[in-house]
Amino acid sequence: MNRPEIAVTGLGLVTPAGFGTEETWQRVCAGTPTASPDPDLDAAPVAFSCRIPAMDLDTAVGRKKAWRIGRFSKLALLAAREAVQNAGLDTGGWDGARVAVVLGVGFGGAPHWEDQLRRLHQRGPAHVSPTVIPMVIGNMAVGEVAQEFGARGPTLACATACASGATALTIAHDLLVAGSCDIVLAGGAEAALSPLVATGFHRMGSLSTRGHDVPGASRPFAADRDGFVLAEGAAVLVLERAADARARGARVRAVLAGHGASNDAHHPTAPPQGAAGVEQALRTALRSAGLGAGDIGHVNAHGTSTPLNDAAEAGLIARALPHQPSVTAPKGVLGHSLGAAGAIEAALTVLTIERGLVPPVANLTPDIAEFDIDCVTGTARRQRIDAALSHSFGFGGHNVVLALRRD
């Protein structure tokens, strides 16, 4: 029996580039960075980030429920609403028992946890919110999305650090192939912009300290890169079996053709020399999708702007894909949204395939590009792409590579 094709039929994005898929896509294609000073991080040694533009999240979510929902769950809910609408699904008429939700989350409600801990120490237990636990624990984004849409199928939260959003898509793919559900709302959400999180990453040497040039701080694959910029955001993709999508007259925006996952089993935070684990995930993704290396026309790189990660990833791309497919790295514009990044970048890869347009790597020019890979710089590049890879790597040695192709 042939394995069913898995289609992407809906996209929803809430990112520092804007509220909604189109706003995000336009700014990413313009290559305009979103990093800016962040007063909420003044207590941290690095006081800038990529924060979602000011908006009334509580009104957008609905004030009757917003009071009990953590910020990361609000972002997930807004992204899911857009994705479901974009897919043209009638939630009132669907069988909720056949609808699944799978979301990746890294830190959950870390800022709220810090705030409530201060209240406990400064004012006592009576001033700690009774909603602190559901506003903090990572699975509540899944729970809120499931409740909103009456999704009573498998509901899973996954945590593979910065690969979490991509991991969610691999699980969603396999649930549909196995016949465990008919529709999956899959992606990731993160809202961890807090002084403690920023300080922790700074102490590890992971964050850019380019305070003299904040918009230019996130510079993937540049010779003078010095770390990533913390960000927040959410993405939800609607996945269905392609045959089911076509039967209901839905647009298949791209096919999630396969995926690969591995672990470096090397170091808690650093990639091994040679990136063997990442290469294993890449080659598994190609086999899973029935593709050869030469079929790949584009790579959406993890591209964190850290010295070690970018060097390992660029070396892998040059070695495993020597025909030099085009490469982009959205973190130059969006910063690093941790557990949401893999889902956001998968959604952008779908748009790249669908629209035949590769966004540039922000803050990268040919004269400062360190590696012999075909990074798109300056302006977006017109290119027909039949198949692409989206890379995501996380602390703990987690590697995920998604293979997407044109329908």
mmCIF file of N, CA and C in Angstrom, residues 188-288:
data_model
loop_
_atom_site.group_PDB
_atom_site.id
_atom_site.type_symbol
_atom_site.label_atom_id
_atom_site.label_comp_id
_atom_site.label_asym_id
_atom_site.label_seq_id
_atom_site.Cartn_x
_atom_site.Cartn_y
_atom_site.Cartn_z
ATOM 1 N N GLY A 188 4.241 25.557 16.434
ATOM 2 C CA GLY A 188 4.977 25.873 17.644
ATOM 3 C C GLY A 188 4.660 27.273 18.117
ATOM 4 N N ALA A 189 4.920 27.512 19.410
ATOM 5 C CA ALA A 189 4.670 28.829 19.997
ATOM 6 C C ALA A 189 5.688 29.090 21.094
ATOM 7 N N GLU A 190 6.112 30.332 21.200
ATOM 8 C CA GLU A 190 7.097 30.700 22.208
ATOM 9 C C GLU A 190 6.955 32.172 22.565
ATOM 10 N N ALA A 191 7.035 32.473 23.852
ATOM 11 C CA ALA A 191 7.024 33.855 24.340
ATOM 12 C C ALA A 191 7.882 33.893 25.592
ATOM 13 N N ALA A 192 9.177 33.770 25.413
ATOM 14 C CA ALA A 192 10.112 33.616 26.533
ATOM 15 C C ALA A 192 11.035 34.813 26.686
ATOM 16 N N LEU A 193 10.550 36.000 26.317
ATOM 17 C CA LEU A 193 11.390 37.187 26.421
ATOM 18 C C LEU A 193 11.357 37.704 27.854
ATOM 19 N N SER A 194 12.244 37.190 28.673
ATOM 20 C CA SER A 194 12.322 37.576 30.078
ATOM 21 C C SER A 194 13.770 37.846 30.457
ATOM 22 N N PRO A 195 13.999 38.640 31.495
ATOM 23 C CA PRO A 195 15.378 38.919 31.913
ATOM 24 C C PRO A 195 16.167 37.664 32.270
ATOM 25 N N LEU A 196 15.531 36.694 32.916
ATOM 26 C CA LEU A 196 16.256 35.491 33.309
ATOM 27 C C LEU A 196 16.644 34.655 32.096
ATOM 28 N N VAL A 197 15.723 34.468 31.162
ATOM 29 C CA VAL A 197 16.033 33.695 29.955
ATOM 30 C C VAL A 197 17.141 34.387 29.164
ATOM 31 N N ALA A 198 17.031 35.705 28.993
ATOM 32 C CA ALA A 198 18.062 36.439 28.260
ATOM 33 C C ALA A 198 19.408 36.342 28.964
ATOM 34 N N THR A 199 19.398 36.439 30.279
ATOM 35 C CA THR A 199 20.658 36.339 31.022
ATOM 36 C C THR A 199 21.261 34.948 30.907
ATOM 37 N N GLY A 200 20.413 33.936 30.964
ATOM 38 C CA GLY A 200 20.904 32.567 30.838
ATOM 39 C C GLY A 200 21.584 32.327 29.502
ATOM 40 N N PHE A 201 20.956 32.761 28.420
ATOM 41 C CA PHE A 201 21.576 32.594 27.104
ATOM 42 C C PHE A 201 22.848 33.432 26.984
ATOM 43 N N HIS A 202 22.825 34.623 27.569
ATOM 44 C CA HIS A 202 24.038 35.457 27.530
ATOM 45 C C HIS A 202 25.191 34.784 28.264
ATOM 46 N N ARG A 203 24.912 34.215 29.419
ATOM 47 C CA ARG A 203 25.960 33.564 30.208
ATOM 48 C C ARG A 203 26.556 32.373 29.469
ATOM 49 N N MET A 204 25.774 31.777 28.590
ATOM 50 C CA MET A 204 26.279 30.679 27.760
ATOM 51 C C MET A 204 27.093 31.173 26.574
ATOM 52 N N GLY A 205 27.042 32.468 26.309
ATOM 53 C CA GLY A 205 27.723 33.013 25.141
ATOM 54 C C GLY A 205 26.947 32.865 23.856
ATOM 55 N N SER A 206 25.614 32.661 23.955
ATOM 56 C CA SER A 206 24.803 32.403 22.765
ATOM 57 C C SER A 206 24.244 33.661 22.110
ATOM 58 N N LEU A 207 24.061 34.737 22.885
ATOM 59 C CA LEU A 207 23.398 35.928 22.361
ATOM 60 C C LEU A 207 24.380 36.894 21.729
ATOM 61 N N SER A 208 23.899 37.568 20.697
ATOM 62 C CA SER A 208 24.665 38.676 20.143
ATOM 63 C C SER A 208 24.735 39.799 21.168
ATOM 64 N N THR A 209 25.876 40.433 21.239
ATOM 65 C CA THR A 209 26.042 41.613 22.097
ATOM 66 C C THR A 209 26.264 42.871 21.249
ATOM 67 N N ARG A 210 25.752 42.856 20.043
ATOM 68 C CA ARG A 210 25.974 43.950 19.096
ATOM 69 C C ARG A 210 25.056 45.134 19.404
ATOM 70 N N GLY A 211 25.202 45.672 20.608
ATOM 71 C CA GLY A 211 24.331 46.750 21.043
ATOM 72 C C GLY A 211 24.522 48.036 20.273
ATOM 73 N N HIS A 212 25.653 48.214 19.626
ATOM 74 C CA HIS A 212 25.893 49.423 18.837
ATOM 75 C C HIS A 212 25.167 49.380 17.495
ATOM 76 N N ASP A 213 24.651 48.204 17.128
ATOM 77 C CA ASP A 213 23.966 48.026 15.838
ATOM 78 C C ASP A 213 22.886 46.966 16.026
ATOM 79 N N VAL A 214 21.863 47.315 16.783
ATOM 80 C CA VAL A 214 20.847 46.325 17.146
ATOM 81 C C VAL A 214 20.146 45.729 15.925
ATOM 82 N N PRO A 215 19.696 46.520 14.938
ATOM 83 C CA PRO A 215 19.050 45.892 13.775
ATOM 84 C C PRO A 215 19.974 44.920 13.043
ATOM 85 N N GLY A 216 21.284 45.146 13.119
ATOM 86 C CA GLY A 216 22.233 44.274 12.433
ATOM 87 C C GLY A 216 22.776 43.148 13.287
ATOM 88 N N ALA A 217 22.192 42.936 14.465
ATOM 89 C CA ALA A 217 22.767 41.967 15.399
ATOM 90 C C ALA A 217 22.617 40.522 14.937
ATOM 91 N N SER A 218 21.481 40.192 14.332
ATOM 92 C CA SER A 218 21.278 38.824 13.831
ATOM 93 C C SER A 218 21.755 38.781 12.389
ATOM 94 N N ARG A 219 22.869 38.063 12.151
ATOM 95 C CA ARG A 219 23.511 38.088 10.826
ATOM 96 C C ARG A 219 23.999 36.694 10.458
ATOM 97 N N PRO A 220 23.049 35.802 10.115
ATOM 98 C CA PRO A 220 23.414 34.425 9.788
ATOM 99 C C PRO A 220 24.449 34.340 8.674
ATOM 100 N N PHE A 221 25.420 33.462 8.875
ATOM 101 C CA PHE A 221 26.464 33.122 7.892
ATOM 102 C C PHE A 221 27.425 34.271 7.592
ATOM 103 N N ALA A 222 27.341 35.369 8.342
ATOM 104 C CA ALA A 222 28.292 36.465 8.172
ATOM 105 C C ALA A 222 29.566 36.148 8.951
ATOM 106 N N ALA A 223 30.701 36.600 8.430
ATOM 107 C CA ALA A 223 31.980 36.314 9.074
ATOM 108 C C ALA A 223 32.080 36.954 10.455
ATOM 109 N N ASP A 224 31.352 38.056 10.680
ATOM 110 C CA ASP A 224 31.437 38.755 11.955
ATOM 111 C C ASP A 224 30.225 38.512 12.859
ATOM 112 N N ARG A 225 29.501 37.422 12.636
ATOM 113 C CA ARG A 225 28.362 37.089 13.499
ATOM 114 C C ARG A 225 28.868 36.793 14.919
ATOM 115 N N ASP A 226 28.024 37.067 15.910
ATOM 116 C CA ASP A 226 28.473 36.822 17.290
ATOM 117 C C ASP A 226 27.387 36.231 18.181
ATOM 118 N N GLY A 227 26.275 35.796 17.609
ATOM 119 C CA GLY A 227 25.232 35.185 18.429
ATOM 120 C C GLY A 227 23.854 35.518 17.894
ATOM 121 N N PHE A 228 22.833 34.917 18.510
ATOM 122 C CA PHE A 228 21.467 35.150 18.036
ATOM 123 C C PHE A 228 20.777 36.230 18.855
ATOM 124 N N VAL A 229 19.615 36.647 18.353
ATOM 125 C CA VAL A 229 18.765 37.615 19.031
ATOM 126 C C VAL A 229 17.495 36.895 19.460
ATOM 127 N N LEU A 230 17.166 36.983 20.740
ATOM 128 C CA LEU A 230 15.958 36.333 21.248
ATOM 129 C C LEU A 230 14.706 36.896 20.592
ATOM 130 N N ALA A 231 13.741 36.020 20.346
ATOM 131 C CA ALA A 231 12.497 36.436 19.699
ATOM 132 C C ALA A 231 11.331 35.635 20.263
ATOM 133 N N GLU A 232 10.152 36.033 19.874
ATOM 134 C CA GLU A 232 8.933 35.300 20.205
ATOM 135 C C GLU A 232 8.126 35.115 18.934
ATOM 136 N N GLY A 233 7.113 34.254 18.999
ATOM 137 C CA GLY A 233 6.274 34.061 17.821
ATOM 138 C C GLY A 233 5.539 32.745 17.861
ATOM 139 N N ALA A 234 4.731 32.525 16.846
ATOM 140 C CA ALA A 234 3.975 31.277 16.725
ATOM 141 C C ALA A 234 3.649 31.017 15.265
ATOM 142 N N ALA A 235 3.560 29.749 14.932
ATOM 143 C CA ALA A 235 3.101 29.328 13.610
ATOM 144 C C ALA A 235 2.291 28.063 13.757
ATOM 145 N N VAL A 236 1.203 27.990 13.031
ATOM 146 C CA VAL A 236 0.401 26.772 12.961
ATOM 147 C C VAL A 236 0.141 26.461 11.501
ATOM 148 N N LEU A 237 0.363 25.211 11.133
ATOM 149 C CA LEU A 237 0.077 24.727 9.785
ATOM 150 C C LEU A 237 -1.047 23.698 9.876
ATOM 151 N N VAL A 238 -1.965 23.738 8.936
ATOM 152 C CA VAL A 238 -2.996 22.708 8.834
ATOM 153 C C VAL A 238 -2.488 21.636 7.886
ATOM 154 N N LEU A 239 -2.448 20.406 8.389
ATOM 155 C CA LEU A 239 -2.023 19.260 7.589
ATOM 156 C C LEU A 239 -3.190 18.299 7.411
ATOM 157 N N GLU A 240 -3.309 17.767 6.200
ATOM 158 C CA GLU A 240 -4.327 16.762 5.872
ATOM 159 C C GLU A 240 -3.729 15.786 4.866
ATOM 160 N N ARG A 241 -4.336 14.629 4.737
ATOM 161 C CA ARG A 241 -3.973 13.782 3.612
ATOM 162 C C ARG A 241 -4.388 14.497 2.331
ATOM 163 N N ALA A 242 -3.489 14.508 1.369
ATOM 164 C CA ALA A 242 -3.720 15.294 0.155
ATOM 165 C C ALA A 242 -4.999 14.870 -0.558
ATOM 166 N N ALA A 243 -5.273 13.573 -0.560
ATOM 167 C CA ALA A 243 -6.487 13.095 -1.228
ATOM 168 C C ALA A 243 -7.735 13.659 -0.563
ATOM 169 N N ASP A 244 -7.724 13.751 0.767
ATOM 170 C CA ASP A 244 -8.863 14.316 1.487
ATOM 171 C C ASP A 244 -9.007 15.799 1.188
ATOM 172 N N ALA A 245 -7.877 16.501 1.139
ATOM 173 C CA ALA A 245 -7.910 17.934 0.864
ATOM 174 C C ALA A 245 -8.491 18.199 -0.527
ATOM 175 N N ARG A 246 -8.032 17.429 -1.495
ATOM 176 C CA ARG A 246 -8.535 17.629 -2.858
ATOM 177 C C ARG A 246 -10.015 17.288 -2.952
ATOM 178 N N ALA A 247 -10.436 16.282 -2.203
ATOM 179 C CA ALA A 247 -11.843 15.866 -2.244
ATOM 180 C C ALA A 247 -12.767 16.955 -1.724
ATOM 181 N N ARG A 248 -12.282 17.771 -0.794
ATOM 182 C CA ARG A 248 -13.126 18.860 -0.294
ATOM 183 C C ARG A 248 -12.876 20.172 -1.038
ATOM 184 N N GLY A 249 -12.051 20.101 -2.086
ATOM 185 C CA GLY A 249 -11.792 21.272 -2.909
ATOM 186 C C GLY A 249 -10.808 22.254 -2.324
ATOM 187 N N ALA A 250 -9.986 21.796 -1.390
ATOM 188 C CA ALA A 250 -9.021 22.682 -0.745
ATOM 189 C C ALA A 250 -7.786 22.862 -1.620
ATOM 190 N N ARG A 251 -7.116 23.970 -1.447
ATOM 191 C CA ARG A 251 -5.852 24.239 -2.131
ATOM 192 C C ARG A 251 -4.720 23.537 -1.391
ATOM 193 N N VAL A 252 -3.951 22.733 -2.087
ATOM 194 C CA VAL A 252 -2.757 22.118 -1.506
ATOM 195 C C VAL A 252 -1.610 23.097 -1.714
ATOM 196 N N ARG A 253 -1.157 23.717 -0.624
ATOM 197 C CA ARG A 253 -0.143 24.770 -0.735
ATOM 198 C C ARG A 253 1.259 24.188 -0.924
ATOM 199 N N ALA A 254 1.480 23.026 -0.346
ATOM 200 C CA ALA A 254 2.725 22.276 -0.524
ATOM 201 C C ALA A 254 2.494 20.902 0.065
ATOM 202 N N VAL A 255 3.406 20.006 -0.221
ATOM 203 C CA VAL A 255 3.343 18.651 0.326
ATOM 204 C C VAL A 255 4.499 18.467 1.303
ATOM 205 N N LEU A 256 4.177 18.027 2.513
ATOM 206 C CA LEU A 256 5.213 17.627 3.463
ATOM 207 C C LEU A 256 5.585 16.198 3.097
ATOM 208 N N ALA A 257 6.610 16.082 2.266
ATOM 209 C CA ALA A 257 6.914 14.804 1.624
ATOM 210 C C ALA A 257 7.645 13.828 2.527
ATOM 211 N N GLY A 258 8.388 14.336 3.492
ATOM 212 C CA GLY A 258 9.128 13.446 4.377
ATOM 213 C C GLY A 258 9.866 14.233 5.438
ATOM 214 N N HIS A 259 10.526 13.509 6.314
ATOM 215 C CA HIS A 259 11.265 14.170 7.387
ATOM 216 C C HIS A 259 12.322 13.227 7.935
ATOM 217 N N GLY A 260 13.288 13.807 8.602
ATOM 218 C CA GLY A 260 14.324 13.025 9.263
ATOM 219 C C GLY A 260 14.652 13.648 10.600
ATOM 220 N N ALA A 261 14.977 12.819 11.580
ATOM 221 C CA ALA A 261 15.342 13.305 12.911
ATOM 222 C C ALA A 261 16.508 12.482 13.432
ATOM 223 N N SER A 262 17.323 13.120 14.244
ATOM 224 C CA SER A 262 18.465 12.425 14.835
ATOM 225 C C SER A 262 18.890 13.154 16.098
ATOM 226 N N ASN A 263 19.855 12.568 16.795
ATOM 227 C CA ASN A 263 20.464 13.246 17.932
ATOM 228 C C ASN A 263 21.977 13.172 17.806
ATOM 229 N N ASP A 264 22.645 14.262 18.132
ATOM 230 C CA ASP A 264 24.100 14.285 18.038
ATOM 231 C C ASP A 264 24.767 13.385 19.077
ATOM 232 N N ALA A 265 24.104 13.218 20.242
ATOM 233 C CA ALA A 265 24.694 12.420 21.335
ATOM 234 C C ALA A 265 26.142 12.846 21.578
ATOM 235 N N HIS A 266 26.316 14.156 21.678
ATOM 236 C CA HIS A 266 27.673 14.707 21.717
ATOM 237 C C HIS A 266 27.884 15.696 22.856
ATOM 238 N N HIS A 267 27.016 16.720 22.961
ATOM 239 C CA HIS A 267 27.228 17.816 23.897
ATOM 240 C C HIS A 267 25.876 18.462 24.171
ATOM 241 N N PRO A 268 25.655 18.998 25.377
ATOM 242 C CA PRO A 268 24.346 19.604 25.656
ATOM 243 C C PRO A 268 23.965 20.749 24.730
ATOM 244 N N THR A 269 24.952 21.549 24.295
ATOM 245 C CA THR A 269 24.612 22.754 23.537
ATOM 246 C C THR A 269 25.402 22.955 22.250
ATOM 247 N N ALA A 270 26.535 22.272 22.079
ATOM 248 C CA ALA A 270 27.400 22.526 20.925
ATOM 249 C C ALA A 270 27.279 21.417 19.889
ATOM 250 N N PRO A 271 27.290 21.776 18.595
ATOM 251 C CA PRO A 271 27.252 20.740 17.554
ATOM 252 C C PRO A 271 28.605 20.062 17.437
ATOM 253 N N PRO A 272 28.634 18.794 17.040
ATOM 254 C CA PRO A 272 29.917 18.123 16.848
ATOM 255 C C PRO A 272 30.594 18.584 15.568
ATOM 256 N N GLN A 273 31.875 18.500 15.527
ATOM 257 C CA GLN A 273 32.593 18.839 14.305
ATOM 258 C C GLN A 273 32.177 17.871 13.196
ATOM 259 N N GLY A 274 31.857 18.416 12.040
ATOM 260 C CA GLY A 274 31.425 17.584 10.926
ATOM 261 C C GLY A 274 29.924 17.424 10.812
ATOM 262 N N ALA A 275 29.166 17.747 11.901
ATOM 263 C CA ALA A 275 27.692 17.721 11.862
ATOM 264 C C ALA A 275 27.139 16.395 11.353
ATOM 265 N N ALA A 276 27.684 15.285 11.853
ATOM 266 C CA ALA A 276 27.236 13.966 11.390
ATOM 267 C C ALA A 276 25.774 13.711 11.718
ATOM 268 N N GLY A 277 25.325 14.176 12.890
ATOM 269 C CA GLY A 277 23.935 13.958 13.269
ATOM 270 C C GLY A 277 22.971 14.695 12.361
ATOM 271 N N VAL A 278 23.325 15.924 12.015
ATOM 272 C CA VAL A 278 22.482 16.697 11.118
ATOM 273 C C VAL A 278 22.442 16.052 9.735
ATOM 274 N N GLU A 279 23.567 15.588 9.283
ATOM 275 C CA GLU A 279 23.607 14.929 7.980
ATOM 276 C C GLU A 279 22.743 13.667 7.985
ATOM 277 N N GLN A 280 22.763 12.946 9.088
ATOM 278 C CA GLN A 280 21.904 11.761 9.204
ATOM 279 C C GLN A 280 20.435 12.154 9.045
ATOM 280 N N ALA A 281 20.023 13.244 9.723
ATOM 281 C CA ALA A 281 18.633 13.692 9.619
ATOM 282 C C ALA A 281 18.306 14.139 8.201
ATOM 283 N N LEU A 282 19.242 14.832 7.563
ATOM 284 C CA LEU A 282 19.017 15.307 6.188
ATOM 285 C C LEU A 282 18.837 14.137 5.228
ATOM 286 N N ARG A 283 19.719 13.168 5.311
ATOM 287 C CA ARG A 283 19.630 12.041 4.372
ATOM 288 C C ARG A 283 18.398 11.181 4.652
ATOM 289 N N THR A 284 17.999 11.085 5.921
ATOM 290 C CA THR A 284 16.765 10.367 6.250
ATOM 291 C C THR A 284 15.560 11.088 5.656
ATOM 292 N N ALA A 285 15.569 12.427 5.731
ATOM 293 C CA ALA A 285 14.466 13.206 5.161
ATOM 294 C C ALA A 285 14.371 12.988 3.659
ATOM 295 N N LEU A 286 15.514 12.969 2.981
ATOM 296 C CA LEU A 286 15.500 12.739 1.534
ATOM 297 C C LEU A 286 14.934 11.357 1.207
ATOM 298 N N ARG A 287 15.394 10.331 1.918
ATOM 299 C CA ARG A 287 14.870 8.972 1.662
ATOM 300 C C ARG A 287 13.384 8.908 1.936
ATOM 301 N N SER A 288 12.970 9.498 3.036
ATOM 302 C CA SER A 288 11.559 9.477 3.412
ATOM 303 C C SER A 288 10.693 10.126 2.339
#
